[in-house]
Amino acid sequence: MVTVNKNYLKLPGSYLFSTIAKKVAAYQEANPDVQIVRLGIGDVTQPLAPAIIDALHKSVDEMAHAETFHGYAPDLGYEFLRSAIAKNDYEARGCQISADEIFVSDGAKSDSGNIQEIFGTENKVAVCDPVYPVYVDTNVMAGRTGDYNKKNENFDGVIYMPCLESNGFLPELPVETPDLIYLCFPNNPSGAAITKDKLQEWVDYANENGSVIIYDAAYEAYITEENVPHSIYECEGARTCAIELRSFSKNAGFTGVRLGFTVVPKDLVREGVALHDLWARRHGTKFNGAPYIVQRAGEAVYSPEGKAQLKEQVAYYMRNAHTIYNGLKEAGYSVSGGVNAPYIWLKTPNNMSSWDFFDYLLENAHVVGTPGSGFGAHGEGFFRLTAFGSYENTQEALRRIKAL
Ligand SMILES: *Cc1c(COP(=O)(O)O)cnc(C)c1O
């Protein structure tokens, strides 16, 4: 008799985005003439930059001829892409990461979900609250947590690090020492960024305690402030305690193309085992490489034209972020994020719950956002707006919110 992985049954239904979709559809049906503006999306909307499209066309043509056809890609990714990453994302920022410490993948969501496989199930996991749900759910599936607690909306056995207004939406070193620490900066959902000094404290803490930090830097391209690190390897000692996840989704619009990478330094050793070897084994066994044409598109991200075009694309979204941030401020809201991230995190007015504010905004401004409580218990009373819409829609949304 087949049994199922009972850990999956611990997961409460993920109703956040389906509930939003249902509520919006119902409202639109009842009010067919209303123009709804969506600032809840976590997906990019601008087309791929010309340099990337050119690289795609060129490599597609290569696939049409036996002499230039490419089949399975190397396990770790093509050398041309890994070298471009090592040079531009690391060497240029003074980080010592070599091309053979980079594992090219189909995106940071898979990597952030799969990385826990190389660690024992008895490890204690720490996450920020609110949090990108993948880190928690994949550890639940693996049996690294206890049951879900409806009352406090937490899983037993997980260390939750509240990110609150009082601590600038940054986690504090936990009382109980964790083994695996998931950090994401600039942060989704709060848009908070961490300074290099603050991140250094985490690196020191992890090295002192033998913990491993899994650092999700998917929003690195949105950093505008000087003292905010683009990589955890800008911190001293990170090579012995940190794995970094990167994505081409948010900096280059690859959400529908799929490309990312994970960095596992060779100095990262636990129980005498190099984690690089374990991840290489896992990658080689379970993953057959990102497509050649997509890796060529990724290479174009680092070309002079690609860089210039993507700088403009990120600036386009950040203009939206400023519009939202400043508009909300003018309307009297308490806001954060939006400076080093495409996310604006606002405190709901008059102690409204996140979902009450969702309804209020939908019904009165016809604007859709994301309730903070959907990202964790400590997101309650907060609300996320994203800068990934068009400039026109963003302006219109803020005009309406200000008029409330
Ligand atoms: C969007 C996002 C990613 C990127 O995921 P991909 O699978 O590369 O598209 C990773 N982490 C966070 C926190 C994100 O919001």
XYZ file of C-alpha atoms and ligand atoms in Angstrom:
419
model
C 0.000 0.000 0.000
C 1.440 3.327 -1.029
C 1.752 5.952 1.653
C 2.055 9.657 0.995
C 4.547 12.168 2.342
C 2.572 13.206 5.422
C 4.663 16.334 5.782
C 2.720 17.794 2.851
C -0.452 17.467 4.908
C 0.971 19.882 7.476
C 0.821 22.707 4.932
C -2.206 24.947 5.225
C -3.718 25.843 1.846
C -1.988 28.728 0.158
C -4.970 30.927 -0.422
C -3.292 34.310 -0.707
C -3.184 34.899 -4.446
C -6.251 32.792 -5.263
C -8.297 34.696 -2.674
C -7.086 37.975 -4.153
C -7.988 36.828 -7.663
C -11.457 35.719 -6.534
C -12.188 38.939 -4.700
C -11.037 41.055 -7.646
C -13.041 38.999 -10.157
C -16.182 39.230 -8.010
C -15.778 42.974 -7.600
C -15.206 43.480 -11.323
C -18.267 41.410 -12.187
C -20.438 43.450 -9.852
C -18.884 46.693 -11.146
C -18.153 46.107 -14.841
C -17.392 49.763 -15.592
C -14.714 50.174 -12.956
C -11.078 50.251 -14.122
C -9.125 48.225 -11.588
C -5.418 48.964 -11.191
C -3.288 46.052 -10.049
C -0.324 46.837 -7.842
C -0.301 43.412 -6.256
C 1.697 41.668 -8.935
C 5.072 40.172 -8.132
C 5.831 39.665 -11.818
C 7.619 42.021 -14.167
C 5.700 43.651 -17.034
C 8.333 45.274 -19.279
C 9.432 43.285 -22.371
C 12.870 41.668 -22.572
C 15.561 44.194 -23.471
C 16.752 44.311 -27.124
C 20.219 42.940 -26.298
C 18.596 39.893 -24.750
C 16.199 39.393 -27.636
C 19.146 39.584 -30.059
C 21.044 36.932 -28.098
C 17.956 34.711 -28.081
C 17.462 35.037 -31.852
C 21.102 34.331 -32.541
C 21.239 31.238 -30.354
C 17.933 29.922 -31.707
C 19.492 30.083 -35.189
C 22.535 28.200 -33.911
C 20.235 25.401 -32.802
C 19.071 24.994 -36.418
C 22.458 23.718 -37.670
C 24.292 20.529 -36.717
C 27.636 22.374 -36.392
C 26.295 24.874 -33.854
C 23.543 22.831 -32.237
C 23.731 22.416 -28.445
C 22.223 19.505 -26.516
C 22.585 18.949 -22.797
C 24.329 21.821 -21.092
C 27.178 21.173 -18.630
C 25.871 20.397 -15.115
C 27.098 23.611 -13.564
C 26.196 25.779 -16.559
C 28.163 27.026 -19.567
C 31.570 28.463 -18.857
C 30.743 31.650 -20.827
C 27.896 32.453 -18.444
C 29.612 31.420 -15.217
C 32.658 33.533 -16.100
C 30.465 36.536 -16.911
C 28.724 36.140 -13.542
C 31.992 35.718 -11.609
C 33.481 38.768 -13.280
C 30.514 41.143 -13.172
C 28.580 40.146 -10.064
C 31.520 39.236 -7.851
C 34.982 40.307 -8.993
C 33.703 43.796 -9.847
C 32.376 44.115 -6.287
C 35.524 42.851 -4.655
C 34.095 39.418 -3.835
C 36.235 36.324 -4.217
C 33.948 33.945 -6.026
C 35.275 31.823 -8.869
C 33.318 30.578 -11.871
C 33.385 26.986 -10.591
C 31.594 28.013 -7.401
C 28.588 29.130 -9.470
C 25.783 26.713 -10.339
C 23.486 27.918 -13.116
C 19.837 26.933 -12.707
C 16.335 27.594 -13.966
C 15.643 30.195 -11.282
C 15.904 31.134 -7.646
C 12.576 29.673 -6.649
C 13.732 26.142 -7.448
C 17.127 26.757 -5.868
C 15.669 28.278 -2.709
C 13.353 25.295 -2.439
C 15.932 22.625 -3.319
C 18.930 23.846 -1.332
C 17.582 22.433 1.948
C 18.037 18.894 0.538
C 21.773 18.924 1.213
C 21.201 19.489 4.946
C 20.142 16.987 7.595
C 16.491 16.923 8.601
C 17.371 17.643 12.237
C 18.631 21.142 11.429
C 16.764 24.000 13.019
C 15.566 26.607 10.512
C 15.213 30.348 11.118
C 13.186 32.605 8.842
C 12.067 36.197 8.827
C 8.401 36.912 9.509
C 6.917 38.075 7.117
C 8.688 35.814 4.634
C 8.835 34.540 1.036
C 6.823 31.327 1.669
C 9.112 28.976 -0.307
C 11.759 28.806 2.445
C 9.266 27.595 5.050
C 7.093 25.337 2.911
C 9.993 23.376 1.428
C 11.391 22.686 4.897
C 7.936 21.541 5.976
C 7.772 19.160 3.003
C 11.180 17.763 3.958
C 10.047 17.051 7.514
C 12.257 19.649 9.134
C 9.367 21.186 11.120
C 6.532 20.206 13.408
C 2.853 20.824 12.816
C 1.172 24.028 11.777
C -0.234 26.010 14.612
C -3.461 27.695 13.524
C -3.541 29.970 16.526
C -0.229 31.741 16.012
C 0.037 30.898 12.288
C 3.465 29.293 12.813
C 5.023 25.896 12.306
C 6.323 24.221 15.438
C 10.070 23.839 15.439
C 10.770 26.856 13.190
C 12.475 29.947 14.549
C 10.533 32.978 13.334
C 12.352 36.293 13.424
C 9.754 39.081 13.510
C 10.555 41.976 11.186
C 8.653 44.859 12.642
C 8.422 48.613 12.410
C 10.300 48.778 15.737
C 13.384 47.023 14.321
C 13.285 48.694 10.909
C 11.829 45.490 9.422
C 15.148 43.717 9.966
C 15.498 40.425 11.846
C 17.291 40.351 15.191
C 19.752 37.638 16.180
C 17.485 34.893 17.555
C 17.572 33.751 21.189
C 17.623 30.093 20.159
C 20.585 29.296 17.883
C 19.460 28.159 14.412
C 21.388 25.910 12.018
C 19.988 27.229 8.750
C 19.205 30.921 8.448
C 17.246 32.214 5.476
C 17.792 35.883 4.706
C 16.458 37.822 1.722
C 17.737 41.340 1.042
C 16.486 43.576 -0.426
C 13.419 41.928 1.019
C 10.258 40.573 -0.491
C 7.673 41.478 0.811
C 8.814 44.427 2.956
C 11.279 46.066 0.556
C 13.684 46.493 3.496
C 17.418 46.505 2.773
C 20.261 45.570 5.091
C 23.462 47.591 5.472
C 26.835 45.939 5.071
C 27.606 46.390 8.800
C 24.354 44.738 9.814
C 24.853 41.850 7.407
C 28.399 41.445 8.724
C 26.865 40.800 12.175
C 24.914 37.889 10.696
C 27.987 36.504 8.962
C 29.974 36.692 12.216
C 27.110 35.098 14.108
C 26.864 32.230 11.606
C 30.618 31.623 11.694
C 30.639 31.645 15.508
C 27.768 29.171 15.726
C 28.486 26.974 12.724
C 25.191 28.017 11.118
C 24.716 28.383 7.361
C 23.045 31.465 5.871
C 21.001 30.989 2.726
C 21.050 34.461 1.245
C 18.472 35.322 -1.410
C 19.679 38.340 -3.374
C 17.013 38.252 -6.096
C 16.458 42.027 -5.793
C 20.104 43.070 -5.787
C 19.655 45.132 -8.982
C 17.277 47.524 -7.199
C 19.820 48.685 -4.627
C 20.409 52.431 -4.833
C 22.128 53.158 -1.522
C 25.907 52.982 -1.104
C 26.131 51.109 2.183
C 23.814 48.280 1.064
C 25.689 45.153 -0.073
C 24.813 43.558 -3.423
C 26.199 40.220 -2.310
C 26.734 38.598 1.065
C 30.298 37.867 -0.063
C 31.042 41.573 0.363
C 31.127 40.665 4.054
C 34.295 39.240 5.536
C 34.072 35.553 6.329
C 30.960 34.871 4.234
C 32.805 32.217 2.220
C 32.729 29.898 5.233
C 29.069 30.357 6.166
C 26.923 31.527 3.245
C 25.206 30.244 0.134
C 23.866 32.940 -2.190
C 20.874 32.680 -4.525
C 20.467 34.936 -7.523
C 17.879 35.261 -10.245
C 17.619 36.855 -13.684
C 13.885 37.359 -13.121
C 13.754 40.747 -11.462
C 16.892 42.429 -12.850
C 16.348 41.314 -16.446
C 12.719 40.239 -16.794
C 13.419 36.498 -17.133
C 10.340 35.384 -15.160
C 9.000 33.597 -18.241
C 12.429 32.640 -19.613
C 13.841 31.055 -16.418
C 17.415 31.525 -15.292
C 19.163 31.850 -11.958
C 22.197 30.628 -10.090
C 23.438 29.547 -6.706
C 26.869 30.228 -5.275
C 28.379 27.633 -2.949
C 31.931 28.609 -1.961
C 34.394 25.753 -1.657
C 35.379 26.964 1.819
C 31.908 26.206 3.135
C 32.435 22.971 5.041
C 30.264 21.311 7.676
C 31.013 18.006 9.397
C 34.107 17.781 7.229
C 32.016 17.849 4.055
C 32.257 20.588 1.425
C 28.700 21.723 0.717
C 29.906 22.538 -2.814
C 30.376 18.799 -3.425
C 26.903 17.974 -2.143
C 25.222 20.631 -4.253
C 27.235 19.524 -7.301
C 26.060 15.952 -6.685
C 22.467 17.062 -6.271
C 22.596 19.283 -9.352
C 24.200 16.540 -11.448
C 21.650 13.961 -10.376
C 18.431 15.949 -10.482
C 18.982 18.778 -12.954
C 19.974 18.608 -16.595
C 20.907 22.207 -17.144
C 19.302 25.485 -18.155
C 18.715 25.748 -21.925
C 21.613 26.902 -24.091
C 19.566 29.708 -25.630
C 18.572 30.967 -22.189
C 22.157 30.878 -20.948
C 23.174 32.909 -24.023
C 20.390 35.358 -23.145
C 21.831 35.470 -19.626
C 25.273 36.253 -21.009
C 23.762 39.243 -22.838
C 22.660 40.660 -19.471
C 26.366 41.381 -18.873
C 27.152 42.894 -22.290
C 27.615 46.688 -22.392
C 24.312 47.103 -24.299
C 22.518 44.688 -22.010
C 23.758 46.461 -18.908
C 22.695 49.870 -20.215
C 19.251 48.661 -21.274
C 18.606 46.871 -17.989
C 19.712 49.858 -15.980
C 16.935 51.761 -17.743
C 14.430 48.986 -17.122
C 15.175 48.871 -13.410
C 15.004 52.688 -13.331
C 11.562 52.511 -14.929
C 10.294 50.301 -12.103
C 12.044 52.395 -9.491
C 10.312 55.528 -10.797
C 7.073 53.675 -10.014
C 8.439 52.799 -6.585
C 9.153 56.475 -5.870
C 5.720 57.462 -7.147
C 4.083 54.998 -4.769
C 6.334 55.806 -1.828
C 6.022 59.578 -2.134
C 2.324 59.461 -2.949
C 1.549 57.362 0.113
C 3.675 59.633 2.297
C 1.785 62.673 1.027
C -1.474 60.898 1.778
C -0.302 60.432 5.365
C 0.580 56.760 5.319
C 3.436 55.212 7.221
C 5.600 53.636 4.488
C 8.877 51.789 4.092
C 10.722 49.926 1.351
C 10.782 51.300 -2.195
C 14.317 52.712 -1.985
C 16.398 49.586 -2.646
C 13.526 47.354 -3.744
C 10.490 47.373 -6.045
C 8.217 46.761 -3.050
C 6.504 49.331 -0.860
C 5.344 48.208 2.550
C 2.682 50.341 4.176
C 1.098 50.275 7.562
C -2.674 49.992 7.292
C -4.434 53.083 8.641
C -6.625 53.046 11.760
C -5.420 49.587 12.813
C -7.285 47.956 9.941
C -6.366 44.329 9.328
C -4.431 43.639 6.138
C -7.496 42.041 4.522
C -9.853 44.844 5.628
C -7.494 47.309 3.992
C -7.417 45.148 0.857
C -11.236 45.388 0.643
C -11.219 49.079 1.470
C -8.689 49.850 -1.271
C -10.432 47.669 -3.843
C -13.868 49.139 -3.162
C -12.900 52.775 -2.777
C -9.853 53.272 -5.000
C -10.221 50.186 -7.218
C -6.594 49.405 -6.513
C -5.340 45.893 -5.784
C -2.412 45.169 -3.487
C -1.278 42.259 -1.349
C -2.236 41.821 2.318
C 0.884 41.609 4.491
C -0.675 38.906 6.643
C -0.381 36.572 3.648
C 3.393 36.516 4.201
C 3.295 35.610 7.884
C 1.728 36.471 11.213
C 3.866 39.576 11.676
C 2.783 40.926 8.303
C -0.654 41.567 9.817
C -1.510 45.261 9.727
C 0.728 45.811 6.697
C 0.161 45.858 2.967
C 2.446 45.417 -0.057
C 2.296 47.455 -3.257
C 4.638 46.644 -6.123
C 6.422 48.831 -8.642
C 6.119 46.271 -11.451
C 3.129 47.914 -13.175
C 3.180 50.543 -15.903
C 4.041 54.120 -14.971
C 0.606 55.323 -16.116
C -1.262 52.798 -13.985
C 0.947 53.506 -11.012
C 0.268 57.234 -11.278
C -3.459 56.603 -11.624
C -3.479 54.312 -8.575
C -1.758 56.916 -6.443
C -4.046 59.683 -7.667
C -6.981 57.578 -6.473
C -5.398 56.664 -3.130
C -4.585 60.299 -2.432
C -8.199 61.246 -3.222
C -9.612 58.854 -0.620
C 10.940 36.619 -7.472
C 11.756 36.044 -6.393
C 12.739 35.102 -6.680
C 13.051 34.714 -8.101
O 12.473 33.556 -8.485
P 12.758 32.946 -9.925
O 12.422 31.510 -9.726
O 14.209 33.139 -10.233
O 11.859 33.632 -10.900
C 13.493 34.595 -5.652
N 13.296 34.998 -4.381
C 12.377 35.910 -4.071
C 12.243 36.355 -2.673
C 11.571 36.447 -5.066
O 10.647 37.351 -4.754
